[in-house]
Amino acid sequence: MAAPREAPERRPFGRRFLTDPARLFQHNAWDNVEWSEEQEANARSKVQENSSQLLPQDKQEEYEVNAKRYWDDFYKIHENGFFKDRHWLFTEFPELAPNRNPNQNGDSVHEFSNKEESNNEGLGSCENGHCSLETRAENQLNLLKSTPKICTEELAPRKYSELNQSDGDYPGSSASYRILEVGCGAGNTVFPILQTNNDPGLFVYCCDFSTTAVDLVQNNAEYDSSRCFAFVHDLCNDRSPFPMPDESLDIVILIFVLSAILPEKMQCVVNRLSRLLKPGGMILLRDYGRYDLAQLRFKKGQCLSDNFYVRGDGTRVYFFTQDELDDLFTAAGLEKIQNLVDRRLQVNRGKQMTMYRVWIQCKYRKPATPQL
């Protein structure tokens, strides 16, 4: 008989209001919202309904084979206008800038609500299943992987193989603090890190499945090749090389990225990323939780498998439970530091809309000493 699970970790935030003066009377938001049994049952019923008709297997295979094209198309359409920089990162993940002054840039959890969820493009609207609420975040989109000008997908393996990693001959080899963002999208996480973390020993790697996304990063005026290296990478391809050796990274960050991967490939992806961490290094994750608004809004015929869907634009998304993520990370030899659910209520008074968002946030660390 399996051991009982720990009680879910809950975010200690209380009631909170959005404070954008121009929209003060239009939008309210609350954190750490408790769901009633009736509400949870209703959400479960909606998921059962929209999962009752699965896409044919040949169509599912098509979405897997053409995943890169769908994400390239997404970024060509939206470029960087769909996303906002995430200055909330340093409140939620202070590990990204350990020496940062807490008052720097005025960042706060409240600002996360203002900047991320008060998108003028129609709060609460979902375009092709991409809810504008969480901007690039929800759009985990950035989630996927891209290719840069500097290193095209075809040239990447040759370029990396020319580097003698054992001799420290690789991008960022002289850095003392190395961060990798997987699924960098348009750079909405990378650039706030470069702007906020002034550690002279910092080096940031960022990769994406989409060539278009990496091009957006490299063409950004904030891109500094002396502190950052953007490259195209297919996480699901074991033969797709990383530019850095194993056990060289302090932080790997996954923001709405893992949910875009075929569920049966997730464990291999987490295992690969775990090998890149130094002893004591951490994976930081924020992703979709089960029964999030975006999941409930899917229609019949968009479900690929349990809790895994395809949007109208061909991109895909999975909705996690805390236990599922815990299983993935612990199976990769990592130890839990944080695994919490963030249930948020957002109200758009102007449109008379009530929206429940569910996200999961995790921190898992590689043991400083090998586990026996």
C-alpha positions as a printed Julia matrix, in Angstrom:
372×3 Matrix{Float64}:
   0.0    0.0     0.0
   1.4    3.39   -1.01
   2.37   5.83    1.7
  -0.1    8.7     2.14
   0.75  11.91    0.32
   1.63  15.05    2.21
  -1.06  17.68    2.5
  -0.85  20.09   -0.47
   1.42  23.02    0.14
  -0.54  26.25   -0.08
   0.59  29.72   -0.97
   0.47  32.02    2.08
  -0.92  34.99    0.18
  -4.2   36.58    1.13
  -6.78  38.62   -0.7
  -5.25  40.97   -3.24
  -6.56  43.65   -5.6
  -5.12  44.82   -8.88
  -4.14  48.45   -8.59
  -3.7   49.75  -12.14
  -5.46  53.16  -11.76
  -6.93  53.03  -15.26
  -8.59  49.69  -14.53
  -9.13  49.88  -10.8
 -12.87  49.43  -11.02
 -12.72  46.83  -13.75
 -10.53  44.04  -12.37
 -10.08  42.38   -9.01
  -7.9   39.39   -8.18
  -7.5   37.1    -5.2
  -4.75  34.6    -4.42
  -4.95  31.27   -2.62
  -8.64  30.83   -3.36
 -10.28  27.79   -1.8
 -12.55  25.77   -4.08
 -15.81  24.33   -2.84
 -16.61  20.67   -3.43
 -19.3   21.76   -5.88
 -16.87  23.93   -7.84
 -14.29  21.15   -8.07
 -16.95  18.65   -9.12
 -18.13  21.06  -11.82
 -14.58  21.47  -13.13
 -14.08  17.72  -13.16
 -17.33  17.31  -15.09
 -16.23  19.83  -17.74
 -12.93  18.0   -18.19
 -14.7   14.67  -18.53
 -16.92  16.2   -21.16
 -14.17  17.79  -23.24
 -12.07  14.61  -22.96
 -14.82  12.26  -24.1
 -13.8   12.51  -27.74
 -10.08  11.97  -28.45
  -8.33  13.05  -31.62
  -7.57  10.14  -34.01
  -4.08   8.68  -33.61
  -2.9    9.78  -37.06
  -3.8   13.4   -36.23
  -2.0   13.14  -32.9
   1.13  11.93  -34.66
   0.88  14.84  -37.07
   0.91  17.35  -34.21
   3.99  15.66  -32.73
   5.9   15.54  -36.02
   5.07  19.15  -36.9
   5.41  20.63  -33.4
   8.3   22.9   -34.37
   6.41  24.33  -37.34
   3.38  25.15  -35.18
   5.53  27.03  -32.68
   7.44  28.84  -35.4
   4.12  29.94  -36.88
   2.93  31.1   -33.47
   5.96  33.36  -32.99
   5.81  34.68  -36.53
   2.23  35.8   -35.89
   2.7   37.22  -32.41
   6.41  38.05  -32.4
   7.06  39.61  -29.02
   3.77  41.48  -28.71
   1.97  38.59  -27.0
   4.23  38.53  -23.96
   5.33  40.76  -21.11
   8.52  40.71  -19.11
   8.17  38.82  -15.84
   9.58  40.96  -13.1
   7.58  38.87  -10.62
  10.22  36.21  -11.19
  12.5   37.53   -8.46
   9.83  37.43   -5.79
   8.81  33.89   -6.68
  12.32  32.71   -7.59
  14.93  34.8    -5.72
  17.52  32.19   -6.78
  17.64  33.95  -10.16
  19.23  37.02   -8.58
  20.61  35.99   -5.15
  22.25  39.37   -4.48
  19.29  41.48   -5.55
  17.9   44.19   -3.31
  14.27  43.19   -2.55
  13.16  46.73   -3.43
  14.98  46.74   -6.75
  12.71  47.71   -9.66
   9.77  47.77   -7.23
   9.14  44.13   -7.97
   6.54  42.36   -5.9
   4.01  39.59   -6.03
   1.4   42.31   -6.49
   3.24  43.43   -9.58
   2.94  39.91  -10.93
  -0.8   40.32  -10.85
  -0.71  43.75  -12.46
   1.74  43.02  -15.23
   1.01  39.43  -16.06
  -2.73  39.26  -15.83
  -4.03  42.73  -16.71
  -3.33  42.39  -20.38
  -5.17  45.14  -22.25
  -5.81  42.73  -25.1
  -8.99  41.58  -23.42
  -8.6   40.17  -19.93
  -9.94  36.69  -19.8
 -10.07  36.13  -23.52
  -8.45  33.0   -24.91
  -7.06  33.09  -28.41
  -6.67  29.59  -29.81
  -6.51  28.37  -26.24
  -3.78  30.85  -25.3
  -5.33  32.89  -22.5
  -3.97  36.43  -22.67
  -4.21  36.64  -18.89
  -0.86  35.17  -18.17
   0.72  36.52  -21.29
   3.69  34.73  -22.49
   3.54  32.87  -19.29
   0.27  31.2   -19.95
   1.48  31.0   -23.35
   3.8   28.71  -21.89
   4.42  29.29  -25.26
   7.62  30.69  -24.83
   7.67  27.36  -23.72
   8.86  25.86  -26.81
  12.15  25.7   -28.35
  13.76  27.8   -31.07
  16.85  28.37  -33.16
  19.1   31.39  -33.31
  20.91  33.17  -36.07
  24.21  32.36  -34.49
  23.49  28.67  -34.3
  21.01  27.15  -36.68
  19.51  23.79  -35.88
  21.63  22.11  -38.53
  24.87  23.75  -37.41
  24.32  23.38  -33.69
  25.6   19.79  -33.29
  28.75  20.57  -35.28
  29.35  23.82  -33.43
  29.03  22.18  -30.03
  31.16  19.19  -30.99
  33.98  21.54  -31.89
  34.07  22.75  -28.29
  36.3   20.85  -25.91
  34.05  20.96  -22.86
  36.48  18.94  -20.79
  38.96  21.8   -21.14
  36.32  24.37  -20.24
  36.05  25.58  -23.84
  32.36  26.39  -24.06
  30.15  29.5   -23.83
  30.08  30.75  -20.24
  32.91  28.44  -19.15
  34.51  31.18  -17.04
  31.24  32.1   -15.28
  30.7   31.36  -11.61
  26.87  31.31  -11.7
  25.12  29.71  -14.68
  21.4   29.74  -15.43
  19.61  27.91  -18.24
  16.11  28.85  -19.3
  14.44  26.14  -21.34
  11.77  27.36  -23.74
  12.93  30.97  -23.78
  10.36  32.2   -26.3
  10.77  35.9   -26.98
  13.06  36.38  -23.96
  10.53  37.54  -21.39
  12.4   35.71  -18.62
  15.95  35.99  -19.93
  16.06  39.76  -20.24
  14.67  40.55  -16.77
  17.35  38.22  -15.37
  20.11  40.01  -17.29
  18.75  43.39  -16.22
  18.3   42.47  -12.56
  21.19  40.13  -11.75
  24.36  42.24  -11.85
  26.66  39.46  -10.68
  29.8   39.76  -12.88
  30.07  35.97  -12.74
  26.57  35.42  -14.2
  26.03  33.69  -17.52
  22.57  32.89  -18.89
  21.84  30.21  -21.46
  18.46  30.15  -23.17
  17.06  27.73  -25.69
  13.87  27.14  -27.58
  12.43  24.63  -30.02
  11.35  27.47  -32.34
  13.86  29.12  -34.65
  11.67  32.19  -34.8
  11.66  32.58  -31.02
  15.44  32.4   -30.74
  15.76  34.92  -33.55
  13.58  37.29  -31.51
  15.92  36.9   -28.55
  19.08  37.46  -30.57
  17.64  40.5   -32.33
  16.64  42.14  -29.04
  18.71  45.22  -28.16
  19.21  43.75  -24.67
  20.94  40.62  -26.0
  24.56  40.58  -24.81
  26.63  37.66  -26.09
  29.19  38.2   -23.34
  26.56  37.31  -20.72
  24.08  35.2   -22.66
  23.99  32.4   -25.22
  20.77  31.64  -27.11
  20.52  28.42  -29.05
  18.01  26.1   -30.68
  17.38  22.87  -28.84
  14.99  19.93  -29.07
  14.57  18.72  -25.5
  12.98  15.48  -26.63
  15.93  14.53  -28.84
  18.6   12.76  -26.78
  21.12  13.46  -29.54
  20.47  17.18  -29.55
  23.52  18.53  -27.68
  23.72  21.16  -25.0
  26.54  23.74  -25.25
  27.56  23.16  -21.64
  28.78  19.98  -19.89
  26.93  17.97  -17.26
  26.99  19.28  -13.67
  27.78  22.84  -14.8
  24.5   24.7   -14.07
  23.31  26.35  -10.87
  19.72  26.88  -12.06
  17.43  25.45  -14.74
  14.18  27.34  -15.16
  11.0   25.97  -16.79
   8.19  28.51  -17.16
   5.1   26.99  -18.84
   7.39  24.68  -20.82
   7.08  21.12  -19.57
   3.34  21.18  -20.24
   3.97  21.49  -24.01
   5.83  18.19  -24.19
   4.3   14.82  -24.99
   3.54  13.32  -21.54
   5.41  10.07  -22.19
   8.58  12.06  -22.97
   8.5   14.25  -19.86
  10.52  11.93  -17.61
  13.39  11.69  -20.09
  13.41  15.48  -20.42
  13.59  16.0   -16.65
  16.32  13.37  -16.38
  18.42  15.18  -19.02
  18.04  18.52  -17.29
  18.87  17.02  -13.92
  22.21  15.8   -15.26
  23.15  19.38  -16.18
  22.81  20.59  -12.57
  25.74  20.96  -10.22
  25.3   19.22   -6.87
  23.08  21.64   -4.98
  21.71  23.13   -8.22
  17.96  23.61   -8.65
  15.17  23.29  -11.2
  12.56  26.05  -10.89
   9.17  25.44  -12.5
   5.87  27.23  -12.94
   3.22  25.55  -15.09
  -0.47  24.8   -15.57
  -2.42  23.09  -12.81
  -5.33  20.71  -13.22
  -8.69  22.44  -13.86
  -7.16  25.75  -14.86
  -9.46  28.03  -16.86
  -7.61  27.17  -20.07
  -8.32  23.45  -19.59
 -12.02  23.98  -18.92
 -12.41  26.06  -22.07
 -11.32  23.33  -24.48
 -14.04  21.84  -26.67
 -14.68  18.24  -27.61
 -12.27  16.99  -30.23
  -9.25  18.92  -28.89
  -8.17  16.28  -26.36
  -5.15  14.11  -27.2
  -5.03  12.05  -24.0
  -5.85  12.53  -20.32
  -5.4   16.24  -19.5
  -3.39  16.83  -22.72
  -4.9   19.04  -25.45
  -4.17  20.68  -28.77
  -5.03  24.32  -29.34
  -6.51  25.7   -32.52
  -3.06  26.79  -33.71
  -1.56  23.31  -33.32
   0.39  23.91  -30.11
  -0.27  21.53  -27.22
  -0.65  21.8   -23.45
  -0.83  19.48  -20.43
  -2.41  20.28  -17.04
  -0.51  18.89  -14.03
  -1.22  17.81  -10.48
   1.35  18.4    -7.74
   1.86  14.67   -7.34
   2.64  14.19  -11.04
   5.36  16.82  -10.94
   6.74  15.44   -7.69
   6.99  11.99   -9.27
   8.84  13.36  -12.31
  11.44  15.26  -10.3
  12.05  12.71   -7.56
  12.44   9.96  -10.17
  15.25  12.09  -11.63
  17.02  12.04   -8.25
  16.0   15.54   -7.13
  14.71  16.51   -3.7
  11.68  18.71   -3.11
  12.19  22.23   -1.81
   8.8   23.6    -2.89
   5.7   22.21   -4.59
   2.65  24.45   -4.23
  -0.6   25.2    -5.97
  -1.6   28.77   -6.77
  -5.36  29.09   -7.26
  -6.29  32.58   -8.32
  -9.65  34.22   -8.85
  -9.79  37.04  -11.4
 -12.87  39.15  -11.95
 -13.45  41.4   -14.94
 -16.35  43.56  -13.83
 -16.64  45.31  -17.19
 -17.26  42.01  -18.98
 -18.95  40.4   -15.97
 -16.49  37.51  -16.16
 -15.16  35.39  -13.29
 -12.01  33.4   -14.06
 -10.22  30.8   -11.99
  -6.56  30.21  -12.81
  -4.63  27.27  -11.39
  -0.84  27.15  -11.55
   1.75  24.95   -9.87
   5.13  26.21   -8.73
   8.03  23.9    -7.87
  11.64  23.99   -6.73
  13.65  20.76   -6.76
  17.32  20.47   -5.83
  20.05  18.06   -6.83
  21.5   16.56   -3.63
  24.89  17.94   -2.67
  26.05  14.37   -2.12
  25.01  11.36   -4.21
  21.94   9.55   -2.9
  22.58   5.98   -1.79
